[in-house]
Every structure is written in C-alpha cells, then in structure tokens.
CSV table of N, CA and C in Angstrom, one decimal:
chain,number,residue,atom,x,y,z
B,1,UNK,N,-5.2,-12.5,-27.7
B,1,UNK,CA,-6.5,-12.7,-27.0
B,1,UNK,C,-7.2,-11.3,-26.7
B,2,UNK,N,-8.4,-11.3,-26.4
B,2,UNK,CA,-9.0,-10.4,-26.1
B,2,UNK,C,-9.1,-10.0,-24.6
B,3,UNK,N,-8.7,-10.6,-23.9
B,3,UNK,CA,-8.7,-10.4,-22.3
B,3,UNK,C,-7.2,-10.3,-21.6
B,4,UNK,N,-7.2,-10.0,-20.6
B,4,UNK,CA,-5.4,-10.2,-20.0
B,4,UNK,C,-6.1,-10.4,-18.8
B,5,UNK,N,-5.1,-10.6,-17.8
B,5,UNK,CA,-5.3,-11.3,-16.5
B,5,UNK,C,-4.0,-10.8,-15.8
B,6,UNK,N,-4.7,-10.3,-14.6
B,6,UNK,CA,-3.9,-9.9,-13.6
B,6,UNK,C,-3.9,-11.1,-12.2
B,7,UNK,N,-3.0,-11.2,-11.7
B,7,UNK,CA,-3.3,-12.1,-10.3
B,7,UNK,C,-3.5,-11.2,-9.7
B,8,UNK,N,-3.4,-11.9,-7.7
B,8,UNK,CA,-4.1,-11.4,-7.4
B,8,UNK,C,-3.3,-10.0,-6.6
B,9,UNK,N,-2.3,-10.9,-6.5
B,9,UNK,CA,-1.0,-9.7,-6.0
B,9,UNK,C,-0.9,-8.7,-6.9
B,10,UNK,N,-0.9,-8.9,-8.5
B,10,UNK,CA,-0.8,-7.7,-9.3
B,10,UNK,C,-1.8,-6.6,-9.0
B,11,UNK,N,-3.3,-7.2,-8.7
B,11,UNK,CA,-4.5,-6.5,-8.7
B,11,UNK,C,-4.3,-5.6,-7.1
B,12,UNK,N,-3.4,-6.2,-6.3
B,12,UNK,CA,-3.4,-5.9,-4.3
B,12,UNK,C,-2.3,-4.7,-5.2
B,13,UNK,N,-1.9,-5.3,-5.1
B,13,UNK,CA,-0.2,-4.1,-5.5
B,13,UNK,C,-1.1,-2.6,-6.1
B,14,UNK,N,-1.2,-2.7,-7.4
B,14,UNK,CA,-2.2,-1.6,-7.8
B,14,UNK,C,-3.2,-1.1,-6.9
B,15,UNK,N,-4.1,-1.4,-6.6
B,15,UNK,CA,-4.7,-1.0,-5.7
B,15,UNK,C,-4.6,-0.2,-4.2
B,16,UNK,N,-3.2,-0.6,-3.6
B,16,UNK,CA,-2.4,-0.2,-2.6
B,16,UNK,C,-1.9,1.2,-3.0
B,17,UNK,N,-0.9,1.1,-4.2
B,17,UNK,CA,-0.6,1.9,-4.6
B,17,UNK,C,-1.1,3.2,-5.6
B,18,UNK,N,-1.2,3.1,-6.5
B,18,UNK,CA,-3.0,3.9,-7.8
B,18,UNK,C,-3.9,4.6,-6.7
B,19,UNK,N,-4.8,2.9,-6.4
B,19,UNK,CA,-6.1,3.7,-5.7
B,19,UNK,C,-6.1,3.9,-4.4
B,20,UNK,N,-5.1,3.8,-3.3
B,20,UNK,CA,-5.3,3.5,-1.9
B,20,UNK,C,-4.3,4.6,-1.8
B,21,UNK,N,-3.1,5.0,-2.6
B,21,UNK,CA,-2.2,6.2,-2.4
B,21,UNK,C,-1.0,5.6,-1.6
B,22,UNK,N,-1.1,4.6,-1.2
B,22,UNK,CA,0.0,3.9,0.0
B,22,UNK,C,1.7,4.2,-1.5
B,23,UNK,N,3.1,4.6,-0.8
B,23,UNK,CA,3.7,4.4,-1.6
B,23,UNK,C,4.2,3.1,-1.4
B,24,UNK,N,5.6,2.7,-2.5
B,24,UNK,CA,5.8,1.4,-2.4
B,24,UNK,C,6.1,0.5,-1.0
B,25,UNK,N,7.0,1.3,-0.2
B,25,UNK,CA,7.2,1.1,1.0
B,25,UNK,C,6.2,0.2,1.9
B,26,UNK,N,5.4,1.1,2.1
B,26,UNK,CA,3.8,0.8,2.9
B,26,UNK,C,3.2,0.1,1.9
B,27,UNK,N,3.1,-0.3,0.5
B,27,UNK,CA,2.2,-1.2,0.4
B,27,UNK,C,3.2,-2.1,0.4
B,28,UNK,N,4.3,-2.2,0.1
B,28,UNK,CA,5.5,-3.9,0.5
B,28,UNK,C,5.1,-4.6,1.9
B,29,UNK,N,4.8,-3.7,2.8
B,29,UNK,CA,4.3,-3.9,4.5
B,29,UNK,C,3.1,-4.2,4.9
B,30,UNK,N,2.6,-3.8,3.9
B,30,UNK,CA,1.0,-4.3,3.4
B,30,UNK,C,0.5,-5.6,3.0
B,31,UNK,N,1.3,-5.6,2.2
B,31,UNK,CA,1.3,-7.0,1.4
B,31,UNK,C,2.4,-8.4,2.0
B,32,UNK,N,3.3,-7.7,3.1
B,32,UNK,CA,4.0,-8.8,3.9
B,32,UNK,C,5.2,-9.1,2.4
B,33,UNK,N,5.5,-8.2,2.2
B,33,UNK,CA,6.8,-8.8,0.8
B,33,UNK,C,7.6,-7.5,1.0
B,34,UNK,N,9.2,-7.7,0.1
B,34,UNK,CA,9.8,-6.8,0.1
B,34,UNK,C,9.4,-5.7,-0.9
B,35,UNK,N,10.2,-4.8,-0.5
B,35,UNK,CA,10.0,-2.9,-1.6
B,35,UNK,C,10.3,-3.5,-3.0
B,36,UNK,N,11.7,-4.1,-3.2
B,36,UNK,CA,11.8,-4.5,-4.7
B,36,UNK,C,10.5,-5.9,-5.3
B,37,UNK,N,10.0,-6.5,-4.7
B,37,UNK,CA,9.3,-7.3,-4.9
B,37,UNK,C,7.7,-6.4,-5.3
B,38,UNK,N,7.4,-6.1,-4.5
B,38,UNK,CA,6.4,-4.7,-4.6
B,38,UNK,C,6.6,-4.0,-5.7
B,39,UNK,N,7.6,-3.5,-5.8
B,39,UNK,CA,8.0,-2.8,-7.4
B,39,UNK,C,7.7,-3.7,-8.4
B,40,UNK,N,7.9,-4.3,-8.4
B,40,UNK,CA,8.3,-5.5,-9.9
B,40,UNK,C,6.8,-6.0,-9.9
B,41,UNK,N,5.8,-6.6,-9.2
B,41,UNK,CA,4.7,-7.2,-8.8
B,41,UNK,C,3.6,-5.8,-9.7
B,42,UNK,N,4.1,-4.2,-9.0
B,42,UNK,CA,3.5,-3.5,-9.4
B,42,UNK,C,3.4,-3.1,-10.8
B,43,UNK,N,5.0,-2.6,-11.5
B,43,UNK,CA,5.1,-2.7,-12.7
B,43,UNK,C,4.8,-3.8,-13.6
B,44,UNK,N,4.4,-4.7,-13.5
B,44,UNK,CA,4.0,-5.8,-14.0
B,44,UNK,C,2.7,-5.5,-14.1
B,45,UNK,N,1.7,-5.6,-13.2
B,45,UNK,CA,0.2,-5.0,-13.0
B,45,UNK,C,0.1,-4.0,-13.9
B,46,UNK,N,1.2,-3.4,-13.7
B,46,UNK,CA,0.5,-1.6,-15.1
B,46,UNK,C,0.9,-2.0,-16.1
B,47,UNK,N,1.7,-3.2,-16.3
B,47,UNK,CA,1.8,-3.0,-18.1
B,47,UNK,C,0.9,-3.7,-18.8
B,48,UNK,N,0.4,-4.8,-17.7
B,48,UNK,CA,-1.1,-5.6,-17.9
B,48,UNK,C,-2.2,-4.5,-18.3
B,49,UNK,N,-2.6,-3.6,-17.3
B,49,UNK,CA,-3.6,-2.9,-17.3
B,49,UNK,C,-3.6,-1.7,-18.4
B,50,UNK,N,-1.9,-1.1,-19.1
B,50,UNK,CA,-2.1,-0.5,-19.9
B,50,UNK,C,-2.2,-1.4,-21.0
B,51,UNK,N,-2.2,-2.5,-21.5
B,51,UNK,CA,-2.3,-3.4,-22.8
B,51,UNK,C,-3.8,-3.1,-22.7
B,52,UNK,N,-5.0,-3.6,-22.0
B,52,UNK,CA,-5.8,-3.6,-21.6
B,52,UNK,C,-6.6,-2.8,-22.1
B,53,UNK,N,-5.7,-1.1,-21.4
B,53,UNK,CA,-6.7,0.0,-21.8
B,53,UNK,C,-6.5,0.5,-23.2
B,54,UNK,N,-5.2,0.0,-23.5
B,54,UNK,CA,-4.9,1.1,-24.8
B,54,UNK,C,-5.5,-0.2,-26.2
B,55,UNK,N,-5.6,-1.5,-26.0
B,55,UNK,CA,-6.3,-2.2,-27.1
B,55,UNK,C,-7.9,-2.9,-26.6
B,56,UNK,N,-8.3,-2.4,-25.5
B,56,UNK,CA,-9.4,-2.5,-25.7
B,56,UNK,C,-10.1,-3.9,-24.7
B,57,UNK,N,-9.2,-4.7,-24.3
B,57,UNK,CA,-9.2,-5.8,-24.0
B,57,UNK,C,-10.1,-5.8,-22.2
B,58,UNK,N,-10.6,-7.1,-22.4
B,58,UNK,CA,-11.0,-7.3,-21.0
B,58,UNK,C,-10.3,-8.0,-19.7
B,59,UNK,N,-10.4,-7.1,-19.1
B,59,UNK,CA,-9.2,-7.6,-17.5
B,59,UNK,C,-10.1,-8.3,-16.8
B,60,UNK,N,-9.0,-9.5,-16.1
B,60,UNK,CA,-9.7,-10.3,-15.5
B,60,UNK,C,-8.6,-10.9,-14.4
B,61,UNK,N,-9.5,-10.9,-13.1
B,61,UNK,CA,-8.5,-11.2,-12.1
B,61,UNK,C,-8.4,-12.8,-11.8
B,62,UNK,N,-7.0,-13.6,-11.7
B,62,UNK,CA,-6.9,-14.4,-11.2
B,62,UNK,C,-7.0,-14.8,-9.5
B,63,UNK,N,-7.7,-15.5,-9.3
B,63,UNK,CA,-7.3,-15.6,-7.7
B,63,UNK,C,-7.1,-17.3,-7.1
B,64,UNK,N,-6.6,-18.0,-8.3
B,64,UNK,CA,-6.2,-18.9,-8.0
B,64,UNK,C,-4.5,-19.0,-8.0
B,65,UNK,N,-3.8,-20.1,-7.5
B,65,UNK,CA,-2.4,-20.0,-7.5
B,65,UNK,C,-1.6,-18.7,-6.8
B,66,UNK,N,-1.9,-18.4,-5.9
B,66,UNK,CA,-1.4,-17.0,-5.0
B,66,UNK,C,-0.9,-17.6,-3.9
B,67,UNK,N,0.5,-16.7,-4.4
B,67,UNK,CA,1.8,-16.9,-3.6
B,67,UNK,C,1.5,-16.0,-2.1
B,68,UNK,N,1.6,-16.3,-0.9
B,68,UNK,CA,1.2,-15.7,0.0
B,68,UNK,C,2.2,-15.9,0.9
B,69,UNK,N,3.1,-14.4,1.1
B,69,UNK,CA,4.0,-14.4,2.0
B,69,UNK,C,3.5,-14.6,3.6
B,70,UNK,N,3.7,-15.6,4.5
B,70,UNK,CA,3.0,-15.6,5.5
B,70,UNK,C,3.8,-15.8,6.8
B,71,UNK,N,4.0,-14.9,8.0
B,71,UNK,CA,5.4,-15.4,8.7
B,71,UNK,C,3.9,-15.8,10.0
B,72,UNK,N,5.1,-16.4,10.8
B,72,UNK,CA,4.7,-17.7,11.6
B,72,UNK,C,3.7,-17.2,12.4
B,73,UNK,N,4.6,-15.8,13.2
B,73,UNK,CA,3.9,-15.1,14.4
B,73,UNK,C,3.0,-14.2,14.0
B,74,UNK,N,2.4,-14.1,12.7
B,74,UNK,CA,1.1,-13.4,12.6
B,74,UNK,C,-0.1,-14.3,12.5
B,75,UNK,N,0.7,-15.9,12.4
B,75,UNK,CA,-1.0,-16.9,12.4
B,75,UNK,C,-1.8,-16.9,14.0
B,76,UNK,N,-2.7,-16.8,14.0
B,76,UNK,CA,-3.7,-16.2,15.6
B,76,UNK,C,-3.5,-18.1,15.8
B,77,UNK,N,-3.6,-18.3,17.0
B,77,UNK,CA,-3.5,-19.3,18.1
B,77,UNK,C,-2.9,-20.9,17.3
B,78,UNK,N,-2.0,-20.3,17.2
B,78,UNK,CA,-0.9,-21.1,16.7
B,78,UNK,C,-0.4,-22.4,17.3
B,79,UNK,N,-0.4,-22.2,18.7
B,79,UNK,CA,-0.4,-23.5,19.3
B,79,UNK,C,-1.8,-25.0,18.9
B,80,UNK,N,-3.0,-24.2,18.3
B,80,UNK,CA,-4.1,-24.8,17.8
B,80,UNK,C,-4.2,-25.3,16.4
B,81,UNK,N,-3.0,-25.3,15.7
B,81,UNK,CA,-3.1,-25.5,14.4
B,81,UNK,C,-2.8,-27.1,14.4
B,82,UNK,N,-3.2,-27.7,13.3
B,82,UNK,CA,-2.9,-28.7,12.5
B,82,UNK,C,-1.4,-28.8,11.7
B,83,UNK,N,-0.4,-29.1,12.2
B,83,UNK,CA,0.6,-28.8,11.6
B,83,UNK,C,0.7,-29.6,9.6
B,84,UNK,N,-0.1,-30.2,9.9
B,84,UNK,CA,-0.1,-30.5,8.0
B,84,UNK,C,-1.2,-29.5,7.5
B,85,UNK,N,-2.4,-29.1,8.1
B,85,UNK,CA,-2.8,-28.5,7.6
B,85,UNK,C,-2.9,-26.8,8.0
B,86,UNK,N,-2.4,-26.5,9.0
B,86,UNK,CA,-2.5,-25.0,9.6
B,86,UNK,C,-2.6,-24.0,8.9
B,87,UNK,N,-1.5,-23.9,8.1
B,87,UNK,CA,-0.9,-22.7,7.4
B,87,UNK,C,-2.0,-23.0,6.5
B,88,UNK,N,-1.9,-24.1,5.5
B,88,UNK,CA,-2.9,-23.9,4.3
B,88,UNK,C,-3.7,-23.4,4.4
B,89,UNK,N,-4.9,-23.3,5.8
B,89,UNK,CA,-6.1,-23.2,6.1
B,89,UNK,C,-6.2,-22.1,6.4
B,90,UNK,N,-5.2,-21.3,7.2
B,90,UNK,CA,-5.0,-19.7,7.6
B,90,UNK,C,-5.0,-18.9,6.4
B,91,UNK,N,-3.8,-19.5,5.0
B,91,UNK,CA,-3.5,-19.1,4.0
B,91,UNK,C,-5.0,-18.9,3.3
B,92,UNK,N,-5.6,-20.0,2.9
B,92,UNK,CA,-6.8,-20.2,2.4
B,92,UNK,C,-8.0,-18.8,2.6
B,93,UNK,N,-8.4,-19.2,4.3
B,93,UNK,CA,-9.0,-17.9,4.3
B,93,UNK,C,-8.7,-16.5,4.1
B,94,UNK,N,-7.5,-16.3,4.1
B,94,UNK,CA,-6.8,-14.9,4.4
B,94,UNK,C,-7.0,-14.5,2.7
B,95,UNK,N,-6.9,-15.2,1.6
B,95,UNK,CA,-7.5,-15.5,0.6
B,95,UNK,C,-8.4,-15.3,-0.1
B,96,UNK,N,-9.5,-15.8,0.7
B,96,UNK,CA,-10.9,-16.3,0.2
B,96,UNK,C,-11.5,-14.8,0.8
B,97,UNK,N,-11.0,-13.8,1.4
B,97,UNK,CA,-11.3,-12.5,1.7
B,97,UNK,C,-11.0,-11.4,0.9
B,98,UNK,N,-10.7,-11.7,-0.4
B,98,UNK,CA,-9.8,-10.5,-0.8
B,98,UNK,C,-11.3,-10.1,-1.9
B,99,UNK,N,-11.0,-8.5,-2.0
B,99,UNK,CA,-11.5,-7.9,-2.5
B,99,UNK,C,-11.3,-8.1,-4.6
B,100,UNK,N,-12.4,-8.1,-4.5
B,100,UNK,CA,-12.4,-8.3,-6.2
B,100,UNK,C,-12.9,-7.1,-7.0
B,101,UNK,N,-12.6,-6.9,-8.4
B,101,UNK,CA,-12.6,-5.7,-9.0
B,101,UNK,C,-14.3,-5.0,-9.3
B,102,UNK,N,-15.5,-6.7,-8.6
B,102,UNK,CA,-16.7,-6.0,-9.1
B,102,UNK,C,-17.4,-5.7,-7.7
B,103,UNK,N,-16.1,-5.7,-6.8
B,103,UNK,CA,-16.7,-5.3,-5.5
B,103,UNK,C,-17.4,-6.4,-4.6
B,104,UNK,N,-17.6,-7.4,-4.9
B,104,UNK,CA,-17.8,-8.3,-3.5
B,104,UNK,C,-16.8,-9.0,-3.5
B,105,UNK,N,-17.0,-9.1,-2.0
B,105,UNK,CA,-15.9,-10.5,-1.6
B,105,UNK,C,-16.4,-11.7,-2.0
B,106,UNK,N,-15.5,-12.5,-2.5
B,106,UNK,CA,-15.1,-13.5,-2.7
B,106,UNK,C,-15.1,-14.0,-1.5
B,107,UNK,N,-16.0,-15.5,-1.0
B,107,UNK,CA,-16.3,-16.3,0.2
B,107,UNK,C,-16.1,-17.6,-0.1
C-alpha cells in the first residue's frame, strides 16, 4: 500500500521521545506503561515512520482501538462514577484529547 498507519500510542511514544526529548523512562511515566513496553511501542513507531519516509508513503494516524493504561486513583471523583460505565467514559475523553499530527485536537 501506499500509506502506513501508526496508532495512537506509536504516534504518543514518538513524540514524547523524537520531538518532546523526554527519554524512555519519563515518557513510560508519561504514558502510564512500563520502560520495556515504551521501548517496544517506540521501536515499532520508527520502523513505521522509516518505511514511510524512505518509500515515499503516506502516514496516517489511528486513534481508534487504543489500549489505555488507566489506574483507579488517577480517575477524578471516583466515588461519582457509573460503575458499568466510568472508566469507559473517563477513558473515552482522556482520548478524544489527544493531539493529532495536523495539529488540532480531536473533540
């Protein structure tokens, strides 16, 4: 194909680390995942983005299907949740905020 596709963790990872300078450490803590997970998420993203650059192809970010590491005591008033739907809906927006490659947020 002419295009590749990065998710959206591949695109956060890169960006943390490339353009934001964060090393793996700080962006694993960033992203709420482990250092080796971080690693592997990032190498992955670069070998997308060098296919990309070195044949020509158009990148494109997924932001559907994202795995979102999310622990309990960072959801804000937790006693107010919906327990069938809480997390989805926290997850959802935390989400629906992320930065995309042409520069607007995604709402």
């Amino acid at each position: 194909p002419d295009e590749v596709e990065l998710t959206i963790d591949q695109y956060e990872a890169i960006k943390l680390a490339d353009f934001q300078g964060y090393d793996q450490s700080e962006g694993a803590q960033l992203m709420g995942i482990s250092r080796p997970s971080f690693g592997r998420i990032l190498r992955q993203g670069r070998k997308i983005l060098a296919d990309a650059l070195v044949n020509g192809k158009i990148i494109r970010v997924r932001i559907g299907d994202v795995q979102v590491g999310v622990r309990h005591r960072d959801i804000p008033n937790k006693k107010n949740l919906d327990p069938a739907r809480g997390i989805e809906e926290f997850v959802r927006k935390a989400i629906l905020k992320v930065q995309v490659p042409n520069q607007k947020t995604v709402e």
